[in-house]
């Protein structure tokens, strides 16, 4: 089964990582400039319909990119 990562900000003692990362951070700028949603359609045929969910294909591509 194809997984899809859903990002949800989590709080721990009033600490938010997104507030600590500068707006000019490379990965923030990459997220704004690069839309990888097309990977879901391209990779759908390679995933089964049962079993545990896999890693999100967009996350996997970003790991390979970095």
Coordinates of C-alpha atoms in Angstrom, one line a residue, residues 12-47:
X12 CA 6.7 20.0 23.2
X13 CA 7.1 22.5 26.0
X14 CA 6.1 25.4 23.7
X15 CA 8.8 24.5 21.2
X16 CA 8.0 24.5 17.5
X17 CA 10.7 23.5 15.2
X18 CA 9.2 25.4 12.3
X19 CA 9.7 28.7 14.2
X20 CA 13.4 28.0 14.7
X21 CA 14.2 27.2 11.1
X22 CA 15.0 30.4 9.1
X23 CA 12.8 31.4 6.2
X24 CA 15.8 31.3 3.9
X25 CA 16.6 27.6 4.8
X26 CA 17.4 25.5 1.7
X27 CA 14.7 22.9 2.4
X28 CA 12.0 25.6 2.9
X29 CA 12.9 27.2 -0.4
X30 CA 13.1 23.8 -2.1
X31 CA 9.5 22.9 -0.9
X32 CA 8.2 26.2 -2.3
X33 CA 10.0 25.7 -5.7
X34 CA 9.5 22.0 -6.3
X35 CA 6.1 20.3 -6.4
X36 CA 6.5 16.6 -6.4
X37 CA 2.8 15.6 -6.1
X38 CA 3.0 14.0 -9.6
X39 CA 5.1 11.2 -8.1
X40 CA 1.9 9.7 -6.4
X41 CA 0.4 9.0 -9.9
X42 CA 3.7 7.8 -11.4
X43 CA 4.4 5.3 -8.6
X44 CA 0.8 4.1 -7.8
X45 CA 1.3 0.9 -10.0
X46 CA 4.3 -0.2 -8.0
X47 CA 2.4 -0.5 -4.7

